[in-house]
Amino acid sequence: MQSTTPRVRDLLQRASAMIERVDAEWLLAHALDRPPGWLWAHADDAVEAAARERFEALLSRRAAGEPVAYLSGTQGFWSLDLRVTPATLIPRPETERLVELALARLPADAPCRVADLGTGSGAIALAIARERPMAAVVATDASKAALAVAVANAQRNGIDNAWFRRGDWCEALGRERFDLIASNPPYIALGDPHLGQGDLRHEPPDALASGSDGLDAIRRIVRDAPAHLAPAGWLLLEHGWDQGEAVRALMAAAGFVDVATEPDLEGRDRVTLGRRP
Ligand code: GLN
């Protein structure tokens, strides 16, 4: 019967009892292949059976804990629309702070060389490449699957000044030297209970955790980065709110100068940076 065909508003109302309203809107828009804003003007539209089935399937996966970004396959970051898969970390707003700090250290209208280690979906590398068209940006990842997502994201966002290399941290950089190296490496301690909660349960473990104190990857990057930086080149690392002091100490011990930690929007230590003398 026509009158019982559920409308957009009915589906959202029912779904809101199971998952957050904003997630329900995102997933319904995805099932309908429309931008989320479309729903507002179409609350009374009937939803055809095929779209309803797609929505119900997404809804039960979300209710079971799968991240919205993996269900819709996309995540906004900076001015980019990024594809994400379970092979990549879901880019976080905190990481936009790292991008800002990097841009403040890069010339706006001169060529420069930038590396993003462990690029995942390409978030950091592609945001910098977009904002600095004269920069040559090298994005690395040890994961072949992640690198394929990053390459697709460069194409999807029309970015042609980023290059992709597979390998561990600085090893992927060969003999080149960079004006700035940025990374959001894994920094959670193995065994941290947060790894068993929320979206983190579904993200690649290698992208999240790094050794018993969470600092294994950071130690390696700080040790190896000086050999890949031009004189006065910058290293910027994202890390956990309680790791600022430890990362500053590592950078100072490796000979970096002007070492400082910058807070995120919530005022917590988030990015530590330093310069090669
Ligand atoms: N660089 C990517 C990001 O910031 C991936 C980081 C990671 O996997 N640890 O989203």
mmCIF file of C-alpha atoms in Angstrom, residues 43-253:
data_model
loop_
_atom_site.group_PDB
_atom_site.id
_atom_site.type_symbol
_atom_site.label_atom_id
_atom_site.label_comp_id
_atom_site.label_asym_id
_atom_site.label_seq_id
_atom_site.Cartn_x
_atom_site.Cartn_y
_atom_site.Cartn_z
ATOM 1 C CA ALA A 43 11.818 14.488 4.588
ATOM 2 C CA ASP A 44 8.453 13.522 3.093
ATOM 3 C CA ASP A 45 9.825 11.600 0.119
ATOM 4 C CA ALA A 46 9.002 7.902 0.041
ATOM 5 C CA VAL A 47 12.092 5.689 0.091
ATOM 6 C CA GLU A 48 12.068 2.829 -2.414
ATOM 7 C CA ALA A 49 12.687 -0.720 -1.294
ATOM 8 C CA ALA A 50 16.227 -1.123 -2.660
ATOM 9 C CA ALA A 51 17.477 1.988 -0.863
ATOM 10 C CA ARG A 52 15.667 0.888 2.286
ATOM 11 C CA GLU A 53 17.458 -2.442 2.204
ATOM 12 C CA ARG A 54 20.807 -0.755 1.717
ATOM 13 C CA PHE A 55 20.025 1.537 4.651
ATOM 14 C CA GLU A 56 18.918 -1.315 6.935
ATOM 15 C CA ALA A 57 22.154 -3.193 6.217
ATOM 16 C CA LEU A 58 24.268 -0.116 7.034
ATOM 17 C CA LEU A 59 22.185 0.554 10.120
ATOM 18 C CA SER A 60 22.764 -2.861 11.643
ATOM 19 C CA ARG A 61 26.499 -2.694 10.914
ATOM 20 C CA ARG A 62 26.671 0.736 12.570
ATOM 21 C CA ALA A 63 24.643 -0.523 15.538
ATOM 22 C CA ALA A 64 27.244 -3.314 15.861
ATOM 23 C CA GLY A 65 29.995 -0.689 16.099
ATOM 24 C CA GLU A 66 31.490 -0.281 12.613
ATOM 25 C CA PRO A 67 32.745 3.280 12.034
ATOM 26 C CA VAL A 68 30.525 5.498 9.880
ATOM 27 C CA ALA A 69 33.531 6.439 7.739
ATOM 28 C CA TYR A 70 34.078 2.793 6.745
ATOM 29 C CA LEU A 71 30.365 2.287 6.054
ATOM 30 C CA SER A 72 30.076 5.341 3.832
ATOM 31 C CA GLY A 73 33.644 4.893 2.552
ATOM 32 C CA THR A 74 34.465 8.586 2.836
ATOM 33 C CA GLN A 75 35.734 11.091 5.363
ATOM 34 C CA GLY A 76 36.184 14.843 5.085
ATOM 35 C CA PHE A 77 39.624 16.157 6.018
ATOM 36 C CA TRP A 78 40.822 19.733 5.504
ATOM 37 C CA SER A 79 39.219 20.708 2.180
ATOM 38 C CA LEU A 80 39.464 17.165 0.847
ATOM 39 C CA ASP A 81 36.944 14.411 0.325
ATOM 40 C CA LEU A 82 38.912 11.259 1.152
ATOM 41 C CA ARG A 83 38.069 7.654 0.500
ATOM 42 C CA VAL A 84 38.824 5.472 3.502
ATOM 43 C CA THR A 85 38.811 1.696 3.852
ATOM 44 C CA PRO A 86 39.598 -0.595 6.801
ATOM 45 C CA ALA A 87 43.194 -0.594 5.443
ATOM 46 C CA THR A 88 43.581 3.043 6.526
ATOM 47 C CA LEU A 89 43.170 4.989 9.711
ATOM 48 C CA ILE A 90 40.164 7.328 9.655
ATOM 49 C CA PRO A 91 41.664 10.855 9.522
ATOM 50 C CA ARG A 92 40.930 12.865 12.664
ATOM 51 C CA PRO A 93 40.295 16.591 13.079
ATOM 52 C CA GLU A 94 43.316 16.797 15.462
ATOM 53 C CA THR A 95 45.551 15.990 12.516
ATOM 54 C CA GLU A 96 44.415 19.191 10.787
ATOM 55 C CA ARG A 97 46.401 20.978 13.507
ATOM 56 C CA LEU A 98 49.545 19.194 12.274
ATOM 57 C CA VAL A 99 48.737 20.359 8.733
ATOM 58 C CA GLU A 100 48.366 23.985 9.913
ATOM 59 C CA LEU A 101 51.674 23.866 11.765
ATOM 60 C CA ALA A 102 53.386 22.395 8.700
ATOM 61 C CA LEU A 103 51.921 25.028 6.338
ATOM 62 C CA ALA A 104 53.166 27.797 8.640
ATOM 63 C CA ARG A 105 56.702 26.498 7.989
ATOM 64 C CA LEU A 106 56.457 26.139 4.209
ATOM 65 C CA PRO A 107 56.917 28.923 1.642
ATOM 66 C CA ALA A 108 53.679 29.903 -0.102
ATOM 67 C CA ASP A 109 55.247 30.642 -3.478
ATOM 68 C CA ALA A 110 58.548 28.815 -3.770
ATOM 69 C CA PRO A 111 59.327 25.170 -4.437
ATOM 70 C CA CYS A 112 59.975 22.973 -1.414
ATOM 71 C CA ARG A 113 60.168 19.273 -0.590
ATOM 72 C CA VAL A 114 57.864 17.665 1.958
ATOM 73 C CA ALA A 115 57.459 14.063 3.195
ATOM 74 C CA ASP A 116 54.523 12.502 5.047
ATOM 75 C CA LEU A 117 55.506 9.205 6.699
ATOM 76 C CA GLY A 118 52.736 6.635 7.157
ATOM 77 C CA THR A 119 50.296 8.538 5.000
ATOM 78 C CA GLY A 120 47.341 6.130 5.378
ATOM 79 C CA SER A 121 44.501 7.651 3.354
ATOM 80 C CA GLY A 122 46.893 10.425 2.277
ATOM 81 C CA ALA A 123 45.318 13.006 4.585
ATOM 82 C CA ILE A 124 48.396 15.012 5.604
ATOM 83 C CA ALA A 125 50.279 14.741 2.312
ATOM 84 C CA LEU A 126 47.289 15.691 0.166
ATOM 85 C CA ALA A 127 46.218 18.621 2.373
ATOM 86 C CA ILE A 128 49.754 20.053 2.187
ATOM 87 C CA ALA A 129 49.987 19.359 -1.551
ATOM 88 C CA ARG A 130 46.705 21.186 -2.142
ATOM 89 C CA GLU A 131 47.716 24.244 -0.113
ATOM 90 C CA ARG A 132 51.243 24.410 -1.527
ATOM 91 C CA PRO A 133 51.031 23.746 -5.276
ATOM 92 C CA MET A 134 54.761 24.411 -5.678
ATOM 93 C CA ALA A 135 55.698 21.814 -3.078
ATOM 94 C CA ALA A 136 56.718 18.305 -4.106
ATOM 95 C CA VAL A 137 55.151 16.005 -1.521
ATOM 96 C CA VAL A 138 56.287 12.417 -0.987
ATOM 97 C CA ALA A 139 53.814 10.194 0.870
ATOM 98 C CA THR A 140 54.967 6.844 2.251
ATOM 99 C CA ASP A 141 53.308 3.847 3.826
ATOM 100 C CA ALA A 142 54.396 0.306 4.640
ATOM 101 C CA SER A 143 50.938 -0.957 3.677
ATOM 102 C CA LYS A 144 50.322 -1.590 -0.024
ATOM 103 C CA ALA A 145 46.571 -1.411 0.521
ATOM 104 C CA ALA A 146 46.798 1.938 2.313
ATOM 105 C CA LEU A 147 49.032 3.360 -0.408
ATOM 106 C CA ALA A 148 46.487 2.353 -3.063
ATOM 107 C CA VAL A 149 43.832 4.327 -1.173
ATOM 108 C CA ALA A 150 46.146 7.358 -0.922
ATOM 109 C CA VAL A 151 46.906 7.242 -4.666
ATOM 110 C CA ALA A 152 43.181 7.065 -5.445
ATOM 111 C CA ASN A 153 42.585 10.025 -3.124
ATOM 112 C CA ALA A 154 45.144 12.141 -4.978
ATOM 113 C CA GLN A 155 43.321 11.427 -8.240
ATOM 114 C CA ARG A 156 39.908 11.950 -6.703
ATOM 115 C CA ASN A 157 40.954 15.372 -5.397
ATOM 116 C CA GLY A 158 42.838 16.419 -8.528
ATOM 117 C CA ILE A 159 46.235 16.622 -6.819
ATOM 118 C CA ASP A 160 49.275 16.119 -9.035
ATOM 119 C CA ASN A 161 52.166 17.252 -6.817
ATOM 120 C CA ALA A 162 52.189 14.196 -4.517
ATOM 121 C CA TRP A 163 54.234 11.022 -5.080
ATOM 122 C CA PHE A 164 53.781 7.717 -3.289
ATOM 123 C CA ARG A 165 56.396 5.275 -2.014
ATOM 124 C CA ARG A 166 56.086 2.058 -0.123
ATOM 125 C CA GLY A 167 58.276 1.416 2.896
ATOM 126 C CA ASP A 168 58.858 1.781 6.610
ATOM 127 C CA TRP A 169 59.207 5.330 7.885
ATOM 128 C CA CYS A 170 62.384 7.034 6.638
ATOM 129 C CA GLU A 171 63.520 3.924 4.735
ATOM 130 C CA ALA A 172 61.060 4.825 1.981
ATOM 131 C CA LEU A 173 62.816 8.172 1.440
ATOM 132 C CA GLY A 174 66.023 6.875 -0.139
ATOM 133 C CA ARG A 175 68.801 9.463 -0.233
ATOM 134 C CA GLU A 176 66.603 12.495 -0.700
ATOM 135 C CA ARG A 177 66.486 15.419 1.717
ATOM 136 C CA PHE A 178 63.347 17.305 2.642
ATOM 137 C CA ASP A 179 62.535 20.761 3.964
ATOM 138 C CA LEU A 180 59.843 19.287 6.181
ATOM 139 C CA ILE A 181 58.931 15.792 7.333
ATOM 140 C CA ALA A 182 55.534 15.282 8.972
ATOM 141 C CA SER A 183 53.994 12.171 10.448
ATOM 142 C CA ASN A 184 51.005 11.033 12.421
ATOM 143 C CA PRO A 185 52.489 7.671 13.379
ATOM 144 C CA PRO A 186 50.902 5.024 15.579
ATOM 145 C CA TYR A 187 51.418 6.199 19.171
ATOM 146 C CA ILE A 188 49.109 4.200 21.419
ATOM 147 C CA ALA A 189 50.704 1.780 23.896
ATOM 148 C CA LEU A 190 50.053 -1.913 23.205
ATOM 149 C CA GLY A 191 47.514 -3.066 25.754
ATOM 150 C CA ASP A 192 45.923 0.378 26.153
ATOM 151 C CA PRO A 193 42.227 -0.296 26.852
ATOM 152 C CA HIS A 194 41.206 2.369 24.312
ATOM 153 C CA LEU A 195 42.234 -0.058 21.550
ATOM 154 C CA GLY A 196 39.219 -2.167 22.508
ATOM 155 C CA GLN A 197 36.750 0.704 22.297
ATOM 156 C CA GLY A 198 34.732 2.541 19.638
ATOM 157 C CA ASP A 199 36.087 3.064 16.120
ATOM 158 C CA LEU A 200 39.582 1.939 17.177
ATOM 159 C CA ARG A 201 38.403 -1.695 17.277
ATOM 160 C CA HIS A 202 37.936 -1.565 13.516
ATOM 161 C CA GLU A 203 40.998 0.435 12.464
ATOM 162 C CA PRO A 204 44.292 -1.192 11.387
ATOM 163 C CA PRO A 205 46.209 -2.118 14.581
ATOM 164 C CA ASP A 206 49.531 -1.174 12.935
ATOM 165 C CA ALA A 207 48.243 2.350 12.357
ATOM 166 C CA LEU A 208 47.324 2.777 16.025
ATOM 167 C CA ALA A 209 49.690 1.015 18.420
ATOM 168 C CA SER A 210 53.469 1.055 18.621
ATOM 169 C CA GLY A 211 55.301 -0.780 21.374
ATOM 170 C CA SER A 212 54.808 -0.997 25.113
ATOM 171 C CA ASP A 213 54.919 2.789 25.629
ATOM 172 C CA GLY A 214 53.473 3.746 22.225
ATOM 173 C CA LEU A 215 56.734 5.452 21.228
ATOM 174 C CA ASP A 216 58.476 2.814 19.074
ATOM 175 C CA ALA A 217 57.620 4.421 15.722
ATOM 176 C CA ILE A 218 58.341 7.931 17.022
ATOM 177 C CA ARG A 219 61.762 6.810 18.334
ATOM 178 C CA ARG A 220 62.632 5.405 14.919
ATOM 179 C CA ILE A 221 61.471 8.454 13.022
ATOM 180 C CA VAL A 222 63.325 10.870 15.329
ATOM 181 C CA ARG A 223 66.489 8.771 15.042
ATOM 182 C CA ASP A 224 66.420 8.537 11.239
ATOM 183 C CA ALA A 225 64.868 11.870 10.192
ATOM 184 C CA PRO A 226 68.000 14.080 10.509
ATOM 185 C CA ALA A 227 69.668 12.163 7.659
ATOM 186 C CA HIS A 228 66.671 12.977 5.433
ATOM 187 C CA LEU A 229 66.223 16.653 6.333
ATOM 188 C CA ALA A 230 67.832 19.624 4.614
ATOM 189 C CA PRO A 231 69.703 21.979 6.953
ATOM 190 C CA ALA A 232 67.124 23.883 9.055
ATOM 191 C CA GLY A 233 64.450 21.397 7.897
ATOM 192 C CA TRP A 234 61.521 20.702 10.220
ATOM 193 C CA LEU A 235 60.227 17.483 11.744
ATOM 194 C CA LEU A 236 56.604 17.541 12.981
ATOM 195 C CA LEU A 237 55.097 14.608 14.846
ATOM 196 C CA GLU A 238 51.593 14.056 16.131
ATOM 197 C CA HIS A 239 51.384 12.145 19.426
ATOM 198 C CA GLY A 240 49.231 11.430 22.451
ATOM 199 C CA TRP A 241 48.245 14.093 25.004
ATOM 200 C CA ASP A 242 50.660 12.669 27.595
ATOM 201 C CA GLN A 243 53.679 12.150 25.301
ATOM 202 C CA GLY A 244 54.804 15.767 24.717
ATOM 203 C CA GLU A 245 57.613 15.690 27.252
ATOM 204 C CA ALA A 246 58.929 12.325 26.047
ATOM 205 C CA VAL A 247 58.896 13.367 22.370
ATOM 206 C CA ARG A 248 60.623 16.691 23.154
ATOM 207 C CA ALA A 249 63.326 14.779 25.025
ATOM 208 C CA LEU A 250 63.814 12.382 22.093
ATOM 209 C CA MET A 251 64.103 15.241 19.613
ATOM 210 C CA ALA A 252 66.519 17.212 21.790
ATOM 211 C CA ALA A 253 68.689 14.112 22.268
#
